[in-house]
Amino acid sequence: MRLRSLIAAGTMIAGLAVVWPASTASAAPTGPDVGSTAQPLAAAWPTPTGQVAVNGTIQVGSGGLNGGMRRYCCIGDGGQEESQDPMFNLASGATLSNVIIGAPAGDGVHCSGPCTLRNVWWEDVGEDAATFRGSGDPQFLVDGGGARSASDKVFQHNGPGTVTIQNFQASNFGTFYRSCGNCSSQYQRDVVIRNVTLTRPGGRIAGINTNYGDTARLSGIVIVNDPSRAMIPCQKYVGNNTGAEPTQAGTGPDSTNCLYSSSNITYQ
């Protein structure tokens, strides 16, 4: 075995990262390598092409990081503590692609401004899979990939702007997307969720704060293993900036906040 540097243009690793190539490392990745085109729904879970040991948060600059379908592991304790460090911290405008995140994954991925997560897979979500921050009107894109076992949230939206999640799959989660309900700085936030496959157990697809004018647009949603229709497509809350638990304010489509119809959801 020999140590190989993972430091690429625009990417700095805080902590030692060691790569162990898999026995078939020379083979093409078995997972989908998503580019600008949409991947099929519920694509096969990818097989890692190698292993990267991570001892600290990886800082991803504007040049981005393409992981080549290697598994990055591990950081944190796998729990829900809010103070855990992320495995990846993306600068404004950065792209993280073709990465499998092993467990424990700490606080997953942080985006400090507009970012793209393309073909990123979370084997076992720790605190959150990804958290979106920033200022102004940032645009965040999640294209392809998947997440498993998020006892709380998959995607957490703390800053302003719009999060678009497409061609994604998730299973065994509490909330798929949540606009922060009690952050000290609150904003009007938007989410677009399209062409995703969500498998129960799962509590709700989108949680938004109607008092701040949030919107959730849903289309091409496939829900699996939910004969009783228990998964809530859009949960409305009254958010606050005091840290108190937000109160629920109803569910279901409307013409203002929860923008979808029954025809946008298919059950399998």
PDB file of C-alpha atoms in Angstrom:
ATOM      1  CA  MET A   1       0.000   0.000   0.000  1.00  0.00           C
ATOM      2  CA  ARG A   2       1.223   3.497  -0.624  1.00  0.00           C
ATOM      3  CA  LEU A   3      -0.096   6.901   0.340  1.00  0.00           C
ATOM      4  CA  ARG A   4      -1.542   8.929  -2.481  1.00  0.00           C
ATOM      5  CA  SER A   5      -2.407  12.569  -2.238  1.00  0.00           C
ATOM      6  CA  LEU A   6      -6.039  13.458  -2.751  1.00  0.00           C
ATOM      7  CA  ILE A   7      -5.315  17.142  -2.975  1.00  0.00           C
ATOM      8  CA  ALA A   8      -6.581  18.338  -6.352  1.00  0.00           C
ATOM      9  CA  ALA A   9      -6.973  21.825  -7.776  1.00  0.00           C
ATOM     10  CA  GLY A  10      -9.285  23.828  -5.549  1.00  0.00           C
ATOM     11  CA  THR A  11      -9.444  21.028  -2.924  1.00  0.00           C
ATOM     12  CA  MET A  12      -7.683  20.992   0.449  1.00  0.00           C
ATOM     13  CA  ILE A  13      -7.958  18.144   2.923  1.00  0.00           C
ATOM     14  CA  ALA A  14      -7.788  19.002   6.605  1.00  0.00           C
ATOM     15  CA  GLY A  15      -6.621  15.687   8.023  1.00  0.00           C
ATOM     16  CA  LEU A  16      -4.925  12.631   6.595  1.00  0.00           C
ATOM     17  CA  ALA A  17      -6.711  10.758   3.826  1.00  0.00           C
ATOM     18  CA  VAL A  18      -5.446   7.337   2.780  1.00  0.00           C
ATOM     19  CA  VAL A  19      -6.662   5.520  -0.323  1.00  0.00           C
ATOM     20  CA  TRP A  20      -6.961   1.738  -0.449  1.00  0.00           C
ATOM     21  CA  PRO A  21      -7.805   0.631  -3.980  1.00  0.00           C
ATOM     22  CA  ALA A  22     -10.343  -2.139  -4.264  1.00  0.00           C
ATOM     23  CA  SER A  23      -9.345  -5.371  -5.945  1.00  0.00           C
ATOM     24  CA  THR A  24     -11.197  -4.195  -9.043  1.00  0.00           C
ATOM     25  CA  ALA A  25     -10.009  -0.615  -8.877  1.00  0.00           C
ATOM     26  CA  SER A  26      -9.100  -0.613 -12.536  1.00  0.00           C
ATOM     27  CA  ALA A  27     -12.663  -1.439 -13.517  1.00  0.00           C
ATOM     28  CA  ALA A  28     -15.198   1.232 -14.370  1.00  0.00           C
ATOM     29  CA  PRO A  29     -17.414   2.375 -11.478  1.00  0.00           C
ATOM     30  CA  THR A  30     -20.495   0.215 -11.085  1.00  0.00           C
ATOM     31  CA  GLY A  31     -22.613   3.127  -9.883  1.00  0.00           C
ATOM     32  CA  PRO A  32     -24.129   5.670 -12.246  1.00  0.00           C
ATOM     33  CA  ASP A  33     -21.832   8.566 -13.116  1.00  0.00           C
ATOM     34  CA  VAL A  34     -24.383  11.334 -13.391  1.00  0.00           C
ATOM     35  CA  GLY A  35     -23.608  14.181 -15.754  1.00  0.00           C
ATOM     36  CA  SER A  36     -26.034  16.740 -17.098  1.00  0.00           C
ATOM     37  CA  THR A  37     -28.633  14.102 -17.965  1.00  0.00           C
ATOM     38  CA  ALA A  38     -31.081  12.575 -15.507  1.00  0.00           C
ATOM     39  CA  GLN A  39     -30.444   9.099 -14.153  1.00  0.00           C
ATOM     40  CA  PRO A  40     -33.190   6.448 -14.021  1.00  0.00           C
ATOM     41  CA  LEU A  41     -35.260   6.389 -10.869  1.00  0.00           C
ATOM     42  CA  ALA A  42     -34.113   3.964  -8.149  1.00  0.00           C
ATOM     43  CA  ALA A  43     -30.780   3.198  -9.804  1.00  0.00           C
ATOM     44  CA  ALA A  44     -28.795   0.327  -8.337  1.00  0.00           C
ATOM     45  CA  TRP A  45     -26.781   1.277  -5.281  1.00  0.00           C
ATOM     46  CA  PRO A  46     -23.159   1.712  -6.423  1.00  0.00           C
ATOM     47  CA  THR A  47     -20.243  -0.494  -5.417  1.00  0.00           C
ATOM     48  CA  PRO A  48     -17.194   1.474  -4.182  1.00  0.00           C
ATOM     49  CA  THR A  49     -14.097   1.410  -6.365  1.00  0.00           C
ATOM     50  CA  GLY A  50     -11.841   2.054  -3.376  1.00  0.00           C
ATOM     51  CA  GLN A  51     -11.676   3.359   0.168  1.00  0.00           C
ATOM     52  CA  VAL A  52     -10.552   6.737   1.515  1.00  0.00           C
ATOM     53  CA  ALA A  53      -9.830   7.105   5.241  1.00  0.00           C
ATOM     54  CA  VAL A  54     -10.816  10.572   6.436  1.00  0.00           C
ATOM     55  CA  ASN A  55      -9.483  12.037   9.685  1.00  0.00           C
ATOM     56  CA  GLY A  56     -10.848  15.565   9.321  1.00  0.00           C
ATOM     57  CA  THR A  57     -13.218  17.721   7.329  1.00  0.00           C
ATOM     58  CA  ILE A  58     -12.334  17.851   3.632  1.00  0.00           C
ATOM     59  CA  GLN A  59     -12.437  21.421   2.327  1.00  0.00           C
ATOM     60  CA  VAL A  60     -13.683  21.499  -1.283  1.00  0.00           C
ATOM     61  CA  GLY A  61     -12.860  24.666  -3.200  1.00  0.00           C
ATOM     62  CA  SER A  62     -14.405  26.074  -6.347  1.00  0.00           C
ATOM     63  CA  GLY A  63     -12.479  23.529  -8.427  1.00  0.00           C
ATOM     64  CA  GLY A  64     -14.653  20.781  -6.976  1.00  0.00           C
ATOM     65  CA  LEU A  65     -13.923  17.176  -6.089  1.00  0.00           C
ATOM     66  CA  ASN A  66     -14.700  14.076  -8.163  1.00  0.00           C
ATOM     67  CA  GLY A  67     -14.351  11.052  -5.913  1.00  0.00           C
ATOM     68  CA  GLY A  68     -14.356   8.440  -8.675  1.00  0.00           C
ATOM     69  CA  MET A  69     -16.986   6.430  -6.758  1.00  0.00           C
ATOM     70  CA  ARG A  70     -14.663   5.766  -3.798  1.00  0.00           C
ATOM     71  CA  ARG A  71     -16.084   5.408  -0.294  1.00  0.00           C
ATOM     72  CA  TYR A  72     -15.026   8.178   2.118  1.00  0.00           C
ATOM     73  CA  CYS A  73     -15.069   7.206   5.778  1.00  0.00           C
ATOM     74  CA  CYS A  74     -15.219   8.051   8.671  1.00  0.00           C
ATOM     75  CA  ILE A  75     -15.900  11.066  10.892  1.00  0.00           C
ATOM     76  CA  GLY A  76     -18.096  11.701  13.940  1.00  0.00           C
ATOM     77  CA  ASP A  77     -19.938   9.118  16.005  1.00  0.00           C
ATOM     78  CA  GLY A  78     -22.998   8.424  13.866  1.00  0.00           C
ATOM     79  CA  GLY A  79     -25.327  10.227  16.275  1.00  0.00           C
ATOM     80  CA  GLN A  80     -27.597  13.262  16.006  1.00  0.00           C
ATOM     81  CA  GLU A  81     -25.466  15.749  17.953  1.00  0.00           C
ATOM     82  CA  GLU A  82     -25.606  19.181  16.315  1.00  0.00           C
ATOM     83  CA  SER A  83     -21.935  19.903  17.027  1.00  0.00           C
ATOM     84  CA  GLN A  84     -20.440  17.226  14.764  1.00  0.00           C
ATOM     85  CA  ASP A  85     -18.086  18.297  11.993  1.00  0.00           C
ATOM     86  CA  PRO A  86     -19.060  17.684   8.370  1.00  0.00           C
ATOM     87  CA  MET A  87     -17.104  15.251   6.229  1.00  0.00           C
ATOM     88  CA  PHE A  88     -17.092  17.733   3.331  1.00  0.00           C
ATOM     89  CA  ASN A  89     -17.292  21.521   3.518  1.00  0.00           C
ATOM     90  CA  LEU A  90     -17.997  23.060   0.099  1.00  0.00           C
ATOM     91  CA  ALA A  91     -17.014  26.601  -0.799  1.00  0.00           C
ATOM     92  CA  SER A  92     -19.434  28.781  -2.724  1.00  0.00           C
ATOM     93  CA  GLY A  93     -19.803  27.443  -6.265  1.00  0.00           C
ATOM     94  CA  ALA A  94     -18.187  24.059  -5.546  1.00  0.00           C
ATOM     95  CA  THR A  95     -19.286  20.683  -6.948  1.00  0.00           C
ATOM     96  CA  LEU A  96     -18.942  17.362  -5.142  1.00  0.00           C
ATOM     97  CA  SER A  97     -19.453  14.388  -7.457  1.00  0.00           C
ATOM     98  CA  ASN A  98     -19.216  10.602  -7.624  1.00  0.00           C
ATOM     99  CA  VAL A  99     -18.684  10.046  -3.911  1.00  0.00           C
ATOM    100  CA  ILE A 100     -19.932   7.332  -1.562  1.00  0.00           C
ATOM    101  CA  ILE A 101     -20.075   8.523   2.040  1.00  0.00           C
ATOM    102  CA  GLY A 102     -19.641   5.734   4.582  1.00  0.00           C
ATOM    103  CA  ALA A 103     -20.654   5.650   8.223  1.00  0.00           C
ATOM    104  CA  PRO A 104     -20.138   7.390  10.510  1.00  0.00           C
ATOM    105  CA  ALA A 105     -20.408  10.495   8.334  1.00  0.00           C
ATOM    106  CA  GLY A 106     -20.559  13.238  10.970  1.00  0.00           C
ATOM    107  CA  ASP A 107     -22.725  16.104   9.757  1.00  0.00           C
ATOM    108  CA  GLY A 108     -22.420  15.000   6.138  1.00  0.00           C
ATOM    109  CA  VAL A 109     -21.899  17.787   3.612  1.00  0.00           C
ATOM    110  CA  HIS A 110     -22.033  21.528   4.302  1.00  0.00           C
ATOM    111  CA  CYS A 111     -22.529  24.078   1.516  1.00  0.00           C
ATOM    112  CA  SER A 112     -21.541  27.608   2.528  1.00  0.00           C
ATOM    113  CA  GLY A 113     -23.011  29.034  -0.692  1.00  0.00           C
ATOM    114  CA  PRO A 114     -24.423  27.767  -3.981  1.00  0.00           C
ATOM    115  CA  CYS A 115     -23.205  24.228  -4.632  1.00  0.00           C
ATOM    116  CA  THR A 116     -23.872  21.080  -6.641  1.00  0.00           C
ATOM    117  CA  LEU A 117     -23.983  17.550  -5.224  1.00  0.00           C
ATOM    118  CA  ARG A 118     -23.903  15.186  -8.189  1.00  0.00           C
ATOM    119  CA  ASN A 119     -24.131  11.417  -7.756  1.00  0.00           C
ATOM    120  CA  VAL A 120     -23.361  11.496  -4.030  1.00  0.00           C
ATOM    121  CA  TRP A 121     -24.472   8.495  -1.971  1.00  0.00           C
ATOM    122  CA  TRP A 122     -24.886   8.302   1.813  1.00  0.00           C
ATOM    123  CA  GLU A 123     -24.758   4.719   3.078  1.00  0.00           C
ATOM    124  CA  ASP A 124     -25.951   5.648   6.572  1.00  0.00           C
ATOM    125  CA  VAL A 125     -26.834   9.294   7.243  1.00  0.00           C
ATOM    126  CA  GLY A 126     -25.469  10.572  10.530  1.00  0.00           C
ATOM    127  CA  GLU A 127     -26.747  13.938  11.724  1.00  0.00           C
ATOM    128  CA  ASP A 128     -27.932  15.204   8.309  1.00  0.00           C
ATOM    129  CA  ALA A 129     -26.867  14.210   4.802  1.00  0.00           C
ATOM    130  CA  ALA A 130     -26.349  17.821   3.672  1.00  0.00           C
ATOM    131  CA  THR A 131     -26.905  21.303   5.084  1.00  0.00           C
ATOM    132  CA  PHE A 132     -27.356  24.355   2.857  1.00  0.00           C
ATOM    133  CA  ARG A 133     -26.364  27.840   3.986  1.00  0.00           C
ATOM    134  CA  GLY A 134     -25.334  31.067   2.260  1.00  0.00           C
ATOM    135  CA  SER A 135     -26.615  34.579   1.663  1.00  0.00           C
ATOM    136  CA  GLY A 136     -28.541  36.423  -1.021  1.00  0.00           C
ATOM    137  CA  ASP A 137     -30.409  34.027  -3.310  1.00  0.00           C
ATOM    138  CA  PRO A 138     -28.152  30.962  -3.652  1.00  0.00           C
ATOM    139  CA  GLN A 139     -29.165  28.032  -5.846  1.00  0.00           C
ATOM    140  CA  PHE A 140     -28.351  24.529  -4.610  1.00  0.00           C
ATOM    141  CA  LEU A 141     -28.606  21.416  -6.794  1.00  0.00           C
ATOM    142  CA  VAL A 142     -28.708  17.767  -5.747  1.00  0.00           C
ATOM    143  CA  ASP A 143     -28.668  15.634  -8.911  1.00  0.00           C
ATOM    144  CA  GLY A 144     -28.577  11.851  -8.622  1.00  0.00           C
ATOM    145  CA  GLY A 145     -27.435   9.770  -5.692  1.00  0.00           C
ATOM    146  CA  GLY A 146     -29.202   8.387  -2.668  1.00  0.00           C
ATOM    147  CA  ALA A 147     -29.375   8.234   1.125  1.00  0.00           C
ATOM    148  CA  ARG A 148     -30.241   5.587   3.685  1.00  0.00           C
ATOM    149  CA  SER A 149     -31.110   5.597   7.377  1.00  0.00           C
ATOM    150  CA  ALA A 150     -31.662   9.244   8.308  1.00  0.00           C
ATOM    151  CA  SER A 151     -33.499   9.006  11.609  1.00  0.00           C
ATOM    152  CA  ASP A 152     -34.057  12.771  11.492  1.00  0.00           C
ATOM    153  CA  LYS A 153     -33.500  14.703   8.241  1.00  0.00           C
ATOM    154  CA  VAL A 154     -31.844  14.034   4.898  1.00  0.00           C
ATOM    155  CA  PHE A 155     -31.510  17.625   3.624  1.00  0.00           C
ATOM    156  CA  GLN A 156     -31.418  20.621   5.986  1.00  0.00           C
ATOM    157  CA  HIS A 157     -31.903  24.135   4.557  1.00  0.00           C
ATOM    158  CA  ASN A 158     -30.684  26.828   6.966  1.00  0.00           C
ATOM    159  CA  GLY A 159     -29.884  29.721   4.627  1.00  0.00           C
ATOM    160  CA  PRO A 160     -31.976  31.471   1.978  1.00  0.00           C
ATOM    161  CA  GLY A 161     -32.390  30.483  -1.660  1.00  0.00           C
ATOM    162  CA  THR A 162     -33.670  27.447  -3.548  1.00  0.00           C
ATOM    163  CA  VAL A 163     -32.746  23.786  -3.179  1.00  0.00           C
ATOM    164  CA  THR A 164     -33.481  21.535  -6.174  1.00  0.00           C
ATOM    165  CA  ILE A 165     -33.370  17.779  -5.564  1.00  0.00           C
ATOM    166  CA  GLN A 166     -33.777  15.525  -8.589  1.00  0.00           C
ATOM    167  CA  ASN A 167     -33.091  11.943  -9.714  1.00  0.00           C
ATOM    168  CA  PHE A 168     -32.517  10.870  -6.118  1.00  0.00           C
ATOM    169  CA  GLN A 169     -33.579   7.990  -3.881  1.00  0.00           C
ATOM    170  CA  ALA A 170     -33.912   7.695  -0.119  1.00  0.00           C
ATOM    171  CA  SER A 171     -35.134   5.110   2.358  1.00  0.00           C
ATOM    172  CA  ASN A 172     -35.703   4.925   6.106  1.00  0.00           C
ATOM    173  CA  PHE A 173     -35.807   8.620   7.011  1.00  0.00           C
ATOM    174  CA  GLY A 174     -37.713  11.064   9.182  1.00  0.00           C
ATOM    175  CA  THR A 175     -37.933  14.116   6.913  1.00  0.00           C
ATOM    176  CA  PHE A 176     -36.506  14.239   3.399  1.00  0.00           C
ATOM    177  CA  TYR A 177     -36.185  18.058   3.215  1.00  0.00           C
ATOM    178  CA  ARG A 178     -36.613  20.568   6.033  1.00  0.00           C
ATOM    179  CA  SER A 179     -36.563  24.330   5.935  1.00  0.00           C
ATOM    180  CA  CYS A 180     -35.099  25.238   9.320  1.00  0.00           C
ATOM    181  CA  GLY A 181     -37.954  25.759  11.741  1.00  0.00           C
ATOM    182  CA  ASN A 182     -36.131  27.593  14.525  1.00  0.00           C
ATOM    183  CA  CYS A 183     -32.872  29.083  13.221  1.00  0.00           C
ATOM    184  CA  SER A 184     -31.853  32.434  14.694  1.00  0.00           C
ATOM    185  CA  SER A 185     -31.824  33.920  11.174  1.00  0.00           C
ATOM    186  CA  GLN A 186     -34.911  33.027   9.162  1.00  0.00           C
ATOM    187  CA  TYR A 187     -35.624  33.443   5.445  1.00  0.00           C
ATOM    188  CA  GLN A 188     -38.145  32.646   2.783  1.00  0.00           C
ATOM    189  CA  ARG A 189     -36.922  29.348   1.295  1.00  0.00           C
ATOM    190  CA  ASP A 190     -37.929  27.295  -1.730  1.00  0.00           C
ATOM    191  CA  VAL A 191     -37.468  23.639  -2.589  1.00  0.00           C
ATOM    192  CA  VAL A 192     -38.062  21.764  -5.845  1.00  0.00           C
ATOM    193  CA  ILE A 193     -38.251  17.981  -5.485  1.00  0.00           C
ATOM    194  CA  ARG A 194     -38.684  16.048  -8.718  1.00  0.00           C
ATOM    195  CA  ASN A 195     -38.082  12.552 -10.040  1.00  0.00           C
ATOM    196  CA  VAL A 196     -37.268  10.981  -6.689  1.00  0.00           C
ATOM    197  CA  THR A 197     -38.028   7.542  -5.251  1.00  0.00           C
ATOM    198  CA  LEU A 198     -38.718   7.431  -1.516  1.00  0.00           C
ATOM    199  CA  THR A 199     -39.129   4.152   0.352  1.00  0.00           C
ATOM    200  CA  ARG A 200     -40.871   3.766   3.684  1.00  0.00           C
ATOM    201  CA  PRO A 201     -40.230   3.956   6.520  1.00  0.00           C
ATOM    202  CA  GLY A 202     -40.289   7.693   5.954  1.00  0.00           C
ATOM    203  CA  GLY A 203     -42.252  10.403   7.733  1.00  0.00           C
ATOM    204  CA  ARG A 204     -42.548  13.382   5.413  1.00  0.00           C
ATOM    205  CA  ILE A 205     -41.126  14.594   2.117  1.00  0.00           C
ATOM    206  CA  ALA A 206     -40.975  18.363   2.685  1.00  0.00           C
ATOM    207  CA  GLY A 207     -41.287  20.424   5.848  1.00  0.00           C
ATOM    208  CA  ILE A 208     -41.698  24.164   5.229  1.00  0.00           C
ATOM    209  CA  ASN A 209     -42.525  27.311   7.211  1.00  0.00           C
ATOM    210  CA  THR A 210     -45.628  28.960   5.797  1.00  0.00           C
ATOM    211  CA  ASN A 211     -45.259  32.079   7.944  1.00  0.00           C
ATOM    212  CA  TYR A 212     -41.990  32.882   6.138  1.00  0.00           C
ATOM    213  CA  GLY A 213     -43.465  32.242   2.693  1.00  0.00           C
ATOM    214  CA  ASP A 214     -41.663  28.959   1.967  1.00  0.00           C
ATOM    215  CA  THR A 215     -42.687  26.905  -1.061  1.00  0.00           C
ATOM    216  CA  ALA A 216     -42.308  23.219  -1.933  1.00  0.00           C
ATOM    217  CA  ARG A 217     -42.855  22.069  -5.531  1.00  0.00           C
ATOM    218  CA  LEU A 218     -43.205  18.306  -5.938  1.00  0.00           C
ATOM    219  CA  SER A 219     -43.371  16.302  -9.170  1.00  0.00           C
ATOM    220  CA  GLY A 220     -42.448  12.827 -10.340  1.00  0.00           C
ATOM    221  CA  ILE A 221     -42.536  11.460  -6.792  1.00  0.00           C
ATOM    222  CA  VAL A 222     -42.541   7.661  -6.378  1.00  0.00           C
ATOM    223  CA  ILE A 223     -43.346   6.347  -2.889  1.00  0.00           C
ATOM    224  CA  VAL A 224     -42.584   2.688  -2.201  1.00  0.00           C
ATOM    225  CA  ASN A 225     -43.932   0.424   0.550  1.00  0.00           C
ATOM    226  CA  ASP A 226     -46.640   2.791   1.767  1.00  0.00           C
ATOM    227  CA  PRO A 227     -50.022   1.080   1.278  1.00  0.00           C
ATOM    228  CA  SER A 228     -51.639   3.216   3.992  1.00  0.00           C
ATOM    229  CA  ARG A 229     -50.387   6.490   2.435  1.00  0.00           C
ATOM    230  CA  ALA A 230     -48.724   7.400   5.732  1.00  0.00           C
ATOM    231  CA  MET A 231     -45.867   9.468   4.269  1.00  0.00           C
ATOM    232  CA  ILE A 232     -46.778  13.175   4.314  1.00  0.00           C
ATOM    233  CA  PRO A 233     -45.849  14.913   1.048  1.00  0.00           C
ATOM    234  CA  CYS A 234     -45.815  18.437   2.490  1.00  0.00           C
ATOM    235  CA  GLN A 235     -45.906  19.342   6.177  1.00  0.00           C
ATOM    236  CA  LYS A 236     -46.549  22.998   7.025  1.00  0.00           C
ATOM    237  CA  TYR A 237     -45.108  24.637  10.120  1.00  0.00           C
ATOM    238  CA  VAL A 238     -45.104  27.988  11.866  1.00  0.00           C
ATOM    239  CA  GLY A 239     -41.400  28.641  12.218  1.00  0.00           C
ATOM    240  CA  ASN A 240     -39.600  30.929  14.658  1.00  0.00           C
ATOM    241  CA  ASN A 241     -36.178  32.431  15.334  1.00  0.00           C
ATOM    242  CA  THR A 242     -36.110  31.738  19.061  1.00  0.00           C
ATOM    243  CA  GLY A 243     -35.004  28.122  19.028  1.00  0.00           C
ATOM    244  CA  ALA A 244     -38.400  26.869  20.189  1.00  0.00           C
ATOM    245  CA  GLU A 245     -39.959  23.799  18.619  1.00  0.00           C
ATOM    246  CA  PRO A 246     -42.013  24.958  15.596  1.00  0.00           C
ATOM    247  CA  THR A 247     -45.726  24.196  15.592  1.00  0.00           C
ATOM    248  CA  GLN A 248     -47.451  22.243  12.856  1.00  0.00           C
ATOM    249  CA  ALA A 249     -49.871  24.126  10.607  1.00  0.00           C
ATOM    250  CA  GLY A 250     -51.489  21.473   8.444  1.00  0.00           C
ATOM    251  CA  THR A 251     -50.606  19.309   5.472  1.00  0.00           C
ATOM    252  CA  GLY A 252     -51.567  18.873   1.850  1.00  0.00           C
ATOM    253  CA  PRO A 253     -51.482  20.829  -1.404  1.00  0.00           C
ATOM    254  CA  ASP A 254     -52.561  24.438  -1.776  1.00  0.00           C
ATOM    255  CA  SER A 255     -51.920  27.245  -4.222  1.00  0.00           C
ATOM    256  CA  THR A 256     -49.432  29.123  -2.051  1.00  0.00           C
ATOM    257  CA  ASN A 257     -46.920  26.932  -0.242  1.00  0.00           C
ATOM    258  CA  CYS A 258     -47.355  23.217  -0.983  1.00  0.00           C
ATOM    259  CA  LEU A 259     -47.409  23.182  -4.768  1.00  0.00           C
ATOM    260  CA  TYR A 260     -48.331  19.735  -6.081  1.00  0.00           C
ATOM    261  CA  SER A 261     -51.337  17.569  -6.867  1.00  0.00           C
ATOM    262  CA  SER A 262     -52.171  13.904  -6.353  1.00  0.00           C
ATOM    263  CA  SER A 263     -51.127  13.216  -9.949  1.00  0.00           C
ATOM    264  CA  ASN A 264     -47.555  14.186  -9.027  1.00  0.00           C
ATOM    265  CA  ILE A 265     -47.246  11.211  -6.664  1.00  0.00           C
ATOM    266  CA  THR A 266     -47.188   7.511  -7.587  1.00  0.00           C
ATOM    267  CA  TYR A 267     -47.377   4.677  -5.056  1.00  0.00           C
ATOM    268  CA  GLN A 268     -45.663   1.334  -5.597  1.00  0.00           C
TER     269      GLN A 268
END
